Amino acid sequence: MDQIDQFIAEFASFVWGIPLVILLIGGGTFLLIYSRFLPFRYLGHSVEVLRGKYNNPDDPGDINHFQALSTALSSTVGMGNIAGVAVAIAIGGPGAIFWLWVSAIVGMATKFFTNTLAVMYRGRDTEGKLQGGVMYFIVEGLGKKWKPLAAFFAIAGLVGALPVFNVNQLTQAVNFILLEPNNIETGFTTNLIIGIVLTLITTVVIIGGLDRISKTVSKLVPAMVALYFISVLIILFVNSDVVVHYFGLIFTDAFAANNYKGEPLLGGVLGGLILLGIRRGAFSNEAGIGTATMAHGASKTTEPIREGLIAMLGPAIDTLVVCTLTAMAILVTDVWQTEDVNGVSLTAAAFDQAIPYIGNYLLLLCILAFSISSLFSYSYYGTKCLSFLMGAKNKKYYNYFYIISILLGATTSLSFILNLIDGFFALMAIPTMIATLIMAPRVMKAAKIYFKKHL
C-alpha cells in the first residue's frame, strides 16, 4: 500500500507541473483579459438570470438555471472548502489563501467560457437525448477528428468524478467529532460502517437520476451555505480582536512564504506556495477542470451566454466566500500552528475552540450536508462520461463502480485519496482548456450579439 501511495503521489506531482499551471492559470488569465473582464462587468445581470427572470420551461434542457448552479455547486461547495482549505493552510500557511483567491478570480473567466460552450455545442447521446459537457463541445465544436481528446476527458472523468475525498473526510470528521470524544474505538470497522451507510443514502438518490439529484441539492446547497456562514461569523465575532491581523497576514505571507512547509518549485518556496494555492483552488472550484459543464450543459436555455454568466458565479461563491470563511476560522483560532491534526480535523479544532460544546456538532452538520450533496452530483458526472464512451444504455454500470468507491474512500488514507483526485483533475483540465482556448473567439462573438440584444 505504501508503494501505491508513493506512486500516486509522484503521478499527481508530475501532472501538476509547470505546463499545467501555465495552461490553467495562464489560459484563464488570457480569457479574463480577452473578455475585457466580462465576468465582473455583468455580475448584476448574472444574479437576475439566477433569480429566474429569464426562465422559460419550454427551452431545451433538463433543469433550470438555479438547479444547474446548485448541482454544480453541490460538487464544489464541499469538502474542498472545509478540508481542502485546511490542507492548504497546514502546508502553506496563511499565504496559500491569497493564491486560492487568484485562482478563483481567474477561474470566473474560465467558467464563463467553458459553460457557454457547454450549451453552445450540445450533442446527443446514443439514445438521442440532448447532452452537454466538455466531451460534447469538443466533438460538436471542433469536429469528429478531435474525438480522441474528448474521450481522454471522459476517461479521466471516470476517476475524477469519484467521491472518495468527500467520503474520506466525512469519515474522518465523524471519527474525530462524534466517536472518539465518546470513547468509541475507531478504525477499519467503524470506517467501513460509515461507508456502508453513505452507500445506502447515495444509492436511493442517484437511482432517481438528474431530476431527483437537482431537486435535492437545490434545497440542500443554500441551507448548508447559510448554516456554515452563520457558524463562521460567530467564530470571527468571538475572535474579533485578531481578525484584521490574520486577514492582513494572508497578503504578506503570500509573497514571503514564511510558513510554507511543502516542496519548493523552480528552486523556491514561493513557487511551491503558488502551485499549492492553485492546486487547492482548482480542487475547490473546478474552474478549468470541466466537471461543471455537464451540469450547466443540461440547463433549460437557448442562450449559451446566459448559462456562462450563471456558471461564473460558482468560483465567487465557492472560493471567495466559503473558502475564505474556512480560512479565517482556522487562522483566528490559531489552530493552524498545531502539528497533530490535519484536513477536516483542523477545521473541527477551530470550531471546537471558538464555540465550545456545540461548535463541533454544527460543523458536523455542515459537513454531512456538504459531503452528501456532492455524492449525488459526482455520480451524475461519471455516468455522463461513461455514456459518452460506451453508449447511454451502459451508463448505469458506472453507479456500481461509484458505490464501491465510497467504501474505498471511507477506508483509505487522506494522502492517497487527495493525490488520486488531484492527478485526474489535472488530466481533465488538459482537454478542457485546450478546446476552450481554441473556441474562445466564438464565445466572444456570441457575447457581443447577446449583450446588444438584451442589455
mmCIF file of C-alpha atoms in Angstrom, residues 74-358:
data_model
loop_
_atom_site.group_PDB
_atom_site.id
_atom_site.type_symbol
_atom_site.label_atom_id
_atom_site.label_comp_id
_atom_site.label_asym_id
_atom_site.label_seq_id
_atom_site.Cartn_x
_atom_site.Cartn_y
_atom_site.Cartn_z
ATOM 1 C CA SER A 74 -23.015 20.869 -4.626
ATOM 2 C CA SER A 75 -19.917 19.180 -6.037
ATOM 3 C CA THR A 76 -17.627 22.185 -5.488
ATOM 4 C CA VAL A 77 -19.021 23.640 -2.247
ATOM 5 C CA GLY A 78 -17.997 20.589 -0.302
ATOM 6 C CA MET A 79 -15.038 19.116 1.470
ATOM 7 C CA GLY A 80 -12.673 21.065 -0.783
ATOM 8 C CA ASN A 81 -13.848 24.152 1.104
ATOM 9 C CA ILE A 82 -13.622 22.687 4.595
ATOM 10 C CA ALA A 83 -10.846 20.101 4.388
ATOM 11 C CA GLY A 84 -9.064 21.324 1.233
ATOM 12 C CA VAL A 85 -8.522 24.797 2.688
ATOM 13 C CA ALA A 86 -7.276 23.235 5.939
ATOM 14 C CA VAL A 87 -4.768 21.169 3.931
ATOM 15 C CA ALA A 88 -3.606 24.312 2.101
ATOM 16 C CA ILE A 89 -3.055 26.259 5.338
ATOM 17 C CA ALA A 90 -1.388 23.307 7.088
ATOM 18 C CA ILE A 91 1.181 23.083 4.266
ATOM 19 C CA GLY A 92 1.393 26.668 3.034
ATOM 20 C CA GLY A 93 0.315 28.875 5.927
ATOM 21 C CA PRO A 94 -1.965 31.913 5.504
ATOM 22 C CA GLY A 95 -0.311 32.924 2.198
ATOM 23 C CA ALA A 96 -1.802 29.922 0.390
ATOM 24 C CA ILE A 97 -5.236 31.560 0.644
ATOM 25 C CA PHE A 98 -4.110 34.552 -1.441
ATOM 26 C CA TRP A 99 -3.206 32.236 -4.334
ATOM 27 C CA LEU A 100 -6.504 30.422 -3.802
ATOM 28 C CA TRP A 101 -8.236 33.771 -4.396
ATOM 29 C CA VAL A 102 -6.178 34.412 -7.527
ATOM 30 C CA SER A 103 -7.241 31.032 -8.919
ATOM 31 C CA ALA A 104 -10.904 31.923 -8.208
ATOM 32 C CA ILE A 105 -10.785 35.316 -9.942
ATOM 33 C CA VAL A 106 -9.129 33.775 -12.980
ATOM 34 C CA GLY A 107 -11.500 30.807 -12.683
ATOM 35 C CA MET A 108 -14.574 33.023 -13.070
ATOM 36 C CA ALA A 109 -13.488 33.858 -16.612
ATOM 37 C CA THR A 110 -12.656 30.224 -17.352
ATOM 38 C CA LYS A 111 -16.073 29.080 -16.120
ATOM 39 C CA PHE A 112 -17.830 31.691 -18.262
ATOM 40 C CA PHE A 113 -16.157 30.380 -21.414
ATOM 41 C CA THR A 114 -16.336 26.636 -20.689
ATOM 42 C CA ASN A 115 -20.000 26.652 -19.670
ATOM 43 C CA THR A 116 -21.067 28.915 -22.513
ATOM 44 C CA LEU A 117 -19.514 26.345 -24.849
ATOM 45 C CA ALA A 118 -21.320 23.542 -22.962
ATOM 46 C CA VAL A 119 -24.681 24.977 -24.095
ATOM 47 C CA MET A 120 -23.476 26.365 -27.434
ATOM 48 C CA TYR A 121 -22.290 22.939 -28.590
ATOM 49 C CA ARG A 122 -24.588 20.416 -27.008
ATOM 50 C CA GLY A 123 -24.596 16.972 -28.549
ATOM 51 C CA ARG A 124 -26.837 13.918 -28.420
ATOM 52 C CA ASP A 125 -26.082 10.606 -26.776
ATOM 53 C CA THR A 126 -26.778 7.213 -28.362
ATOM 54 C CA GLU A 127 -30.423 7.430 -27.212
ATOM 55 C CA GLY A 128 -30.836 10.795 -28.967
ATOM 56 C CA LYS A 129 -31.065 12.785 -25.728
ATOM 57 C CA LEU A 130 -29.562 16.289 -25.623
ATOM 58 C CA GLN A 131 -26.340 16.373 -23.580
ATOM 59 C CA GLY A 132 -23.758 18.975 -22.577
ATOM 60 C CA GLY A 133 -20.195 18.774 -21.298
ATOM 61 C CA VAL A 134 -16.578 19.115 -22.384
ATOM 62 C CA MET A 135 -16.609 15.868 -24.388
ATOM 63 C CA TYR A 136 -19.644 17.041 -26.359
ATOM 64 C CA PHE A 137 -18.444 20.581 -27.052
ATOM 65 C CA ILE A 138 -15.103 19.230 -28.267
ATOM 66 C CA VAL A 139 -16.756 16.901 -30.810
ATOM 67 C CA GLU A 140 -19.585 19.271 -31.808
ATOM 68 C CA GLY A 141 -17.455 22.410 -31.835
ATOM 69 C CA LEU A 142 -14.142 21.148 -33.225
ATOM 70 C CA GLY A 143 -15.306 18.141 -35.251
ATOM 71 C CA LYS A 144 -15.064 14.352 -35.139
ATOM 72 C CA LYS A 145 -11.293 14.359 -35.667
ATOM 73 C CA TRP A 146 -10.975 15.782 -32.124
ATOM 74 C CA LYS A 147 -12.892 12.863 -30.598
ATOM 75 C CA PRO A 148 -9.729 11.297 -29.042
ATOM 76 C CA LEU A 149 -9.325 14.489 -26.951
ATOM 77 C CA ALA A 150 -12.986 14.241 -25.899
ATOM 78 C CA ALA A 151 -12.520 10.569 -24.985
ATOM 79 C CA PHE A 152 -9.389 11.487 -22.960
ATOM 80 C CA PHE A 153 -11.530 13.879 -20.889
ATOM 81 C CA ALA A 154 -14.264 11.293 -20.369
ATOM 82 C CA ILE A 155 -11.799 8.552 -19.319
ATOM 83 C CA ALA A 156 -10.130 10.893 -16.792
ATOM 84 C CA GLY A 157 -13.600 11.942 -15.639
ATOM 85 C CA LEU A 158 -14.490 8.377 -14.680
ATOM 86 C CA VAL A 159 -11.926 8.620 -11.857
ATOM 87 C CA GLY A 160 -12.065 12.398 -11.322
ATOM 88 C CA ALA A 161 -15.806 12.157 -10.595
ATOM 89 C CA LEU A 162 -15.365 9.625 -7.802
ATOM 90 C CA PRO A 163 -16.473 10.933 -4.380
ATOM 91 C CA VAL A 164 -13.557 9.413 -2.478
ATOM 92 C CA PHE A 165 -12.149 12.660 -0.994
ATOM 93 C CA ASN A 166 -15.518 13.776 0.369
ATOM 94 C CA VAL A 167 -16.204 10.341 1.827
ATOM 95 C CA ASN A 168 -12.701 10.134 3.332
ATOM 96 C CA GLN A 169 -13.029 13.485 5.071
ATOM 97 C CA LEU A 170 -16.604 12.871 6.207
ATOM 98 C CA THR A 171 -15.441 9.602 7.781
ATOM 99 C CA GLN A 172 -12.558 11.435 9.487
ATOM 100 C CA ALA A 173 -14.997 14.084 10.754
ATOM 101 C CA VAL A 174 -17.416 11.503 12.216
ATOM 102 C CA ASN A 175 -14.491 9.768 13.945
ATOM 103 C CA PHE A 176 -12.898 12.989 15.269
ATOM 104 C CA ILE A 177 -16.095 14.806 16.306
ATOM 105 C CA LEU A 178 -18.557 12.077 17.214
ATOM 106 C CA LEU A 179 -16.926 8.729 18.003
ATOM 107 C CA GLU A 180 -13.526 9.448 19.613
ATOM 108 C CA PRO A 181 -14.812 12.025 22.173
ATOM 109 C CA ASN A 182 -17.364 9.405 23.272
ATOM 110 C CA ASN A 183 -14.621 6.772 23.772
ATOM 111 C CA ILE A 184 -15.720 4.669 20.806
ATOM 112 C CA GLU A 185 -12.718 2.943 19.259
ATOM 113 C CA THR A 186 -12.253 3.949 15.628
ATOM 114 C CA GLY A 187 -10.563 2.006 12.883
ATOM 115 C CA PHE A 188 -11.251 -0.008 9.752
ATOM 116 C CA THR A 189 -14.541 -1.444 11.081
ATOM 117 C CA THR A 190 -16.107 1.906 12.024
ATOM 118 C CA ASN A 191 -14.863 3.440 8.756
ATOM 119 C CA LEU A 192 -16.455 0.604 6.795
ATOM 120 C CA ILE A 193 -19.780 1.038 8.638
ATOM 121 C CA ILE A 194 -19.787 4.777 7.805
ATOM 122 C CA GLY A 195 -19.012 3.883 4.176
ATOM 123 C CA ILE A 196 -21.923 1.413 4.032
ATOM 124 C CA VAL A 197 -24.384 3.994 5.458
ATOM 125 C CA LEU A 198 -23.242 6.592 2.885
ATOM 126 C CA THR A 199 -23.559 3.979 0.135
ATOM 127 C CA LEU A 200 -27.202 3.311 1.060
ATOM 128 C CA ILE A 201 -28.103 7.032 1.177
ATOM 129 C CA THR A 202 -26.370 7.723 -2.142
ATOM 130 C CA THR A 203 -27.962 4.732 -3.887
ATOM 131 C CA VAL A 204 -31.502 5.918 -3.069
ATOM 132 C CA VAL A 205 -30.902 9.373 -4.589
ATOM 133 C CA ILE A 206 -28.753 8.591 -7.644
ATOM 134 C CA ILE A 207 -31.141 5.886 -8.877
ATOM 135 C CA GLY A 208 -33.668 8.712 -9.301
ATOM 136 C CA GLY A 209 -31.416 10.396 -11.895
ATOM 137 C CA LEU A 210 -30.703 14.086 -12.561
ATOM 138 C CA ASP A 211 -34.194 15.327 -11.733
ATOM 139 C CA ARG A 212 -34.062 13.932 -8.194
ATOM 140 C CA ILE A 213 -30.416 14.983 -7.783
ATOM 141 C CA SER A 214 -31.055 18.606 -8.856
ATOM 142 C CA LYS A 215 -34.188 18.954 -6.706
ATOM 143 C CA THR A 216 -32.408 17.533 -3.667
ATOM 144 C CA VAL A 217 -29.284 19.656 -3.937
ATOM 145 C CA SER A 218 -31.143 22.876 -4.844
ATOM 146 C CA LYS A 219 -32.695 22.621 -1.358
ATOM 147 C CA LEU A 220 -29.520 21.459 0.420
ATOM 148 C CA VAL A 221 -26.954 23.900 -1.053
ATOM 149 C CA PRO A 222 -28.460 27.250 0.067
ATOM 150 C CA ALA A 223 -29.257 25.873 3.536
ATOM 151 C CA MET A 224 -25.794 24.403 4.126
ATOM 152 C CA VAL A 225 -24.001 27.562 2.923
ATOM 153 C CA ALA A 226 -26.197 29.695 5.230
ATOM 154 C CA LEU A 227 -25.556 27.483 8.271
ATOM 155 C CA TYR A 228 -21.817 27.426 7.613
ATOM 156 C CA PHE A 229 -21.759 31.209 7.056
ATOM 157 C CA ILE A 230 -23.510 31.916 10.377
ATOM 158 C CA SER A 231 -21.267 29.474 12.276
ATOM 159 C CA VAL A 232 -18.056 31.084 10.990
ATOM 160 C CA LEU A 233 -19.378 34.599 11.684
ATOM 161 C CA ILE A 234 -19.786 33.520 15.327
ATOM 162 C CA ILE A 235 -16.140 32.319 15.353
ATOM 163 C CA LEU A 236 -14.948 35.621 13.851
ATOM 164 C CA PHE A 237 -17.018 37.604 16.372
ATOM 165 C CA VAL A 238 -15.541 35.638 19.304
ATOM 166 C CA ASN A 239 -12.028 36.335 17.949
ATOM 167 C CA SER A 240 -12.723 39.813 16.555
ATOM 168 C CA ASP A 241 -9.547 41.279 18.094
ATOM 169 C CA VAL A 242 -7.278 39.294 15.713
ATOM 170 C CA VAL A 243 -9.414 39.199 12.521
ATOM 171 C CA VAL A 244 -7.693 42.209 10.894
ATOM 172 C CA HIS A 245 -4.222 40.884 11.775
ATOM 173 C CA TYR A 246 -4.794 37.480 10.163
ATOM 174 C CA PHE A 247 -6.585 38.903 7.139
ATOM 175 C CA GLY A 248 -3.516 41.065 6.530
ATOM 176 C CA LEU A 249 -1.223 38.066 7.073
ATOM 177 C CA ILE A 250 -2.852 36.336 4.069
ATOM 178 C CA PHE A 251 -1.418 39.103 1.845
ATOM 179 C CA THR A 252 2.032 39.470 3.453
ATOM 180 C CA ASP A 253 2.585 35.716 3.748
ATOM 181 C CA ALA A 254 1.602 35.192 0.102
ATOM 182 C CA PHE A 255 4.913 36.647 -1.072
ATOM 183 C CA ALA A 256 7.159 35.956 1.904
ATOM 184 C CA ALA A 257 6.070 32.287 2.224
ATOM 185 C CA ASN A 258 7.285 32.282 5.829
ATOM 186 C CA ASN A 259 5.039 29.394 6.869
ATOM 187 C CA TYR A 260 5.399 27.156 3.805
ATOM 188 C CA LYS A 261 6.217 23.521 4.666
ATOM 189 C CA GLY A 262 5.860 21.894 1.243
ATOM 190 C CA GLU A 263 8.187 21.110 -1.643
ATOM 191 C CA PRO A 264 9.832 24.104 -3.371
ATOM 192 C CA LEU A 265 9.051 24.716 -7.041
ATOM 193 C CA LEU A 266 11.552 26.165 -9.503
ATOM 194 C CA GLY A 267 14.062 26.244 -6.673
ATOM 195 C CA GLY A 268 11.970 28.457 -4.410
ATOM 196 C CA VAL A 269 9.325 28.162 -1.721
ATOM 197 C CA LEU A 270 7.218 30.954 -3.294
ATOM 198 C CA GLY A 271 6.761 28.863 -6.438
ATOM 199 C CA GLY A 272 5.682 25.916 -4.324
ATOM 200 C CA LEU A 273 3.219 28.106 -2.401
ATOM 201 C CA ILE A 274 1.681 29.467 -5.623
ATOM 202 C CA LEU A 275 1.266 25.937 -7.008
ATOM 203 C CA LEU A 276 -0.307 24.786 -3.726
ATOM 204 C CA GLY A 277 -2.863 27.621 -3.840
ATOM 205 C CA ILE A 278 -3.699 26.974 -7.497
ATOM 206 C CA ARG A 279 -3.993 23.214 -6.959
ATOM 207 C CA ARG A 280 -6.289 23.578 -3.955
ATOM 208 C CA GLY A 281 -8.237 26.309 -5.795
ATOM 209 C CA ALA A 282 -8.803 24.011 -8.780
ATOM 210 C CA PHE A 283 -9.916 21.279 -6.375
ATOM 211 C CA SER A 284 -12.262 23.689 -4.638
ATOM 212 C CA ASN A 285 -13.991 25.428 -7.577
ATOM 213 C CA GLU A 286 -13.089 23.099 -10.506
ATOM 214 C CA ALA A 287 -12.616 26.063 -12.878
ATOM 215 C CA GLY A 288 -10.886 24.757 -15.984
ATOM 216 C CA ILE A 289 -11.395 21.127 -14.932
ATOM 217 C CA GLY A 290 -14.684 20.778 -16.816
ATOM 218 C CA THR A 291 -16.976 18.829 -14.484
ATOM 219 C CA ALA A 292 -19.442 21.732 -14.070
ATOM 220 C CA THR A 293 -20.020 21.826 -17.851
ATOM 221 C CA MET A 294 -22.001 18.595 -17.507
ATOM 222 C CA ALA A 295 -24.452 20.224 -15.057
ATOM 223 C CA HIS A 296 -24.687 23.585 -16.849
ATOM 224 C CA GLY A 297 -24.936 21.840 -20.213
ATOM 225 C CA ALA A 298 -28.237 20.313 -19.012
ATOM 226 C CA SER A 299 -29.771 23.732 -18.273
ATOM 227 C CA LYS A 300 -33.068 24.762 -19.884
ATOM 228 C CA THR A 301 -31.952 27.643 -22.106
ATOM 229 C CA THR A 302 -31.470 28.695 -25.701
ATOM 230 C CA GLU A 303 -28.927 31.348 -24.695
ATOM 231 C CA PRO A 304 -25.418 29.889 -24.135
ATOM 232 C CA ILE A 305 -24.061 33.224 -22.844
ATOM 233 C CA ARG A 306 -26.715 33.276 -20.134
ATOM 234 C CA GLU A 307 -25.548 29.925 -18.776
ATOM 235 C CA GLY A 308 -21.915 31.074 -18.881
ATOM 236 C CA LEU A 309 -22.874 34.078 -16.732
ATOM 237 C CA ILE A 310 -24.563 31.783 -14.199
ATOM 238 C CA ALA A 311 -21.590 29.401 -14.090
ATOM 239 C CA MET A 312 -19.082 32.166 -13.390
ATOM 240 C CA LEU A 313 -20.816 32.831 -10.051
ATOM 241 C CA GLY A 314 -19.575 29.408 -8.904
ATOM 242 C CA PRO A 315 -15.945 30.325 -8.051
ATOM 243 C CA ALA A 316 -17.119 33.561 -6.395
ATOM 244 C CA ILE A 317 -19.492 31.710 -4.044
ATOM 245 C CA ASP A 318 -17.296 28.671 -3.612
ATOM 246 C CA THR A 319 -13.802 30.100 -3.185
ATOM 247 C CA LEU A 320 -14.058 33.827 -2.491
ATOM 248 C CA VAL A 321 -16.818 33.334 0.106
ATOM 249 C CA VAL A 322 -16.888 29.785 1.542
ATOM 250 C CA CYS A 323 -13.127 29.042 1.375
ATOM 251 C CA THR A 324 -12.320 32.434 2.907
ATOM 252 C CA LEU A 325 -14.723 31.729 5.775
ATOM 253 C CA THR A 326 -12.971 28.417 6.490
ATOM 254 C CA ALA A 327 -9.531 30.015 6.257
ATOM 255 C CA MET A 328 -10.378 32.833 8.668
ATOM 256 C CA ALA A 329 -11.926 30.383 11.173
ATOM 257 C CA ILE A 330 -8.721 28.306 11.167
ATOM 258 C CA LEU A 331 -6.414 31.341 11.342
ATOM 259 C CA VAL A 332 -8.109 33.421 14.056
ATOM 260 C CA THR A 333 -8.366 30.441 16.427
ATOM 261 C CA ASP A 334 -4.635 29.779 15.900
ATOM 262 C CA VAL A 335 -5.179 26.018 15.431
ATOM 263 C CA TRP A 336 -3.281 26.147 12.109
ATOM 264 C CA GLN A 337 0.024 26.166 14.048
ATOM 265 C CA THR A 338 -0.638 22.753 15.622
ATOM 266 C CA GLU A 339 1.008 19.648 14.181
ATOM 267 C CA ASP A 340 -1.260 16.861 15.444
ATOM 268 C CA VAL A 341 -4.359 17.473 13.267
ATOM 269 C CA ASN A 342 -4.855 17.727 9.524
ATOM 270 C CA GLY A 343 -7.577 18.083 6.917
ATOM 271 C CA VAL A 344 -11.087 18.378 8.294
ATOM 272 C CA SER A 345 -9.846 17.774 11.867
ATOM 273 C CA LEU A 346 -8.066 21.157 11.714
ATOM 274 C CA THR A 347 -11.339 22.926 10.874
ATOM 275 C CA ALA A 348 -13.095 20.921 13.605
ATOM 276 C CA ALA A 349 -10.482 22.056 16.148
ATOM 277 C CA ALA A 350 -11.186 25.696 15.181
ATOM 278 C CA PHE A 351 -14.953 25.265 15.654
ATOM 279 C CA ASP A 352 -14.491 23.466 18.964
ATOM 280 C CA GLN A 353 -12.202 26.177 20.336
ATOM 281 C CA ALA A 354 -14.396 29.137 19.361
ATOM 282 C CA ILE A 355 -17.836 27.583 20.015
ATOM 283 C CA PRO A 356 -17.401 25.131 22.926
ATOM 284 C CA TYR A 357 -19.756 22.156 23.274
ATOM 285 C CA ILE A 358 -21.786 22.729 20.085
#
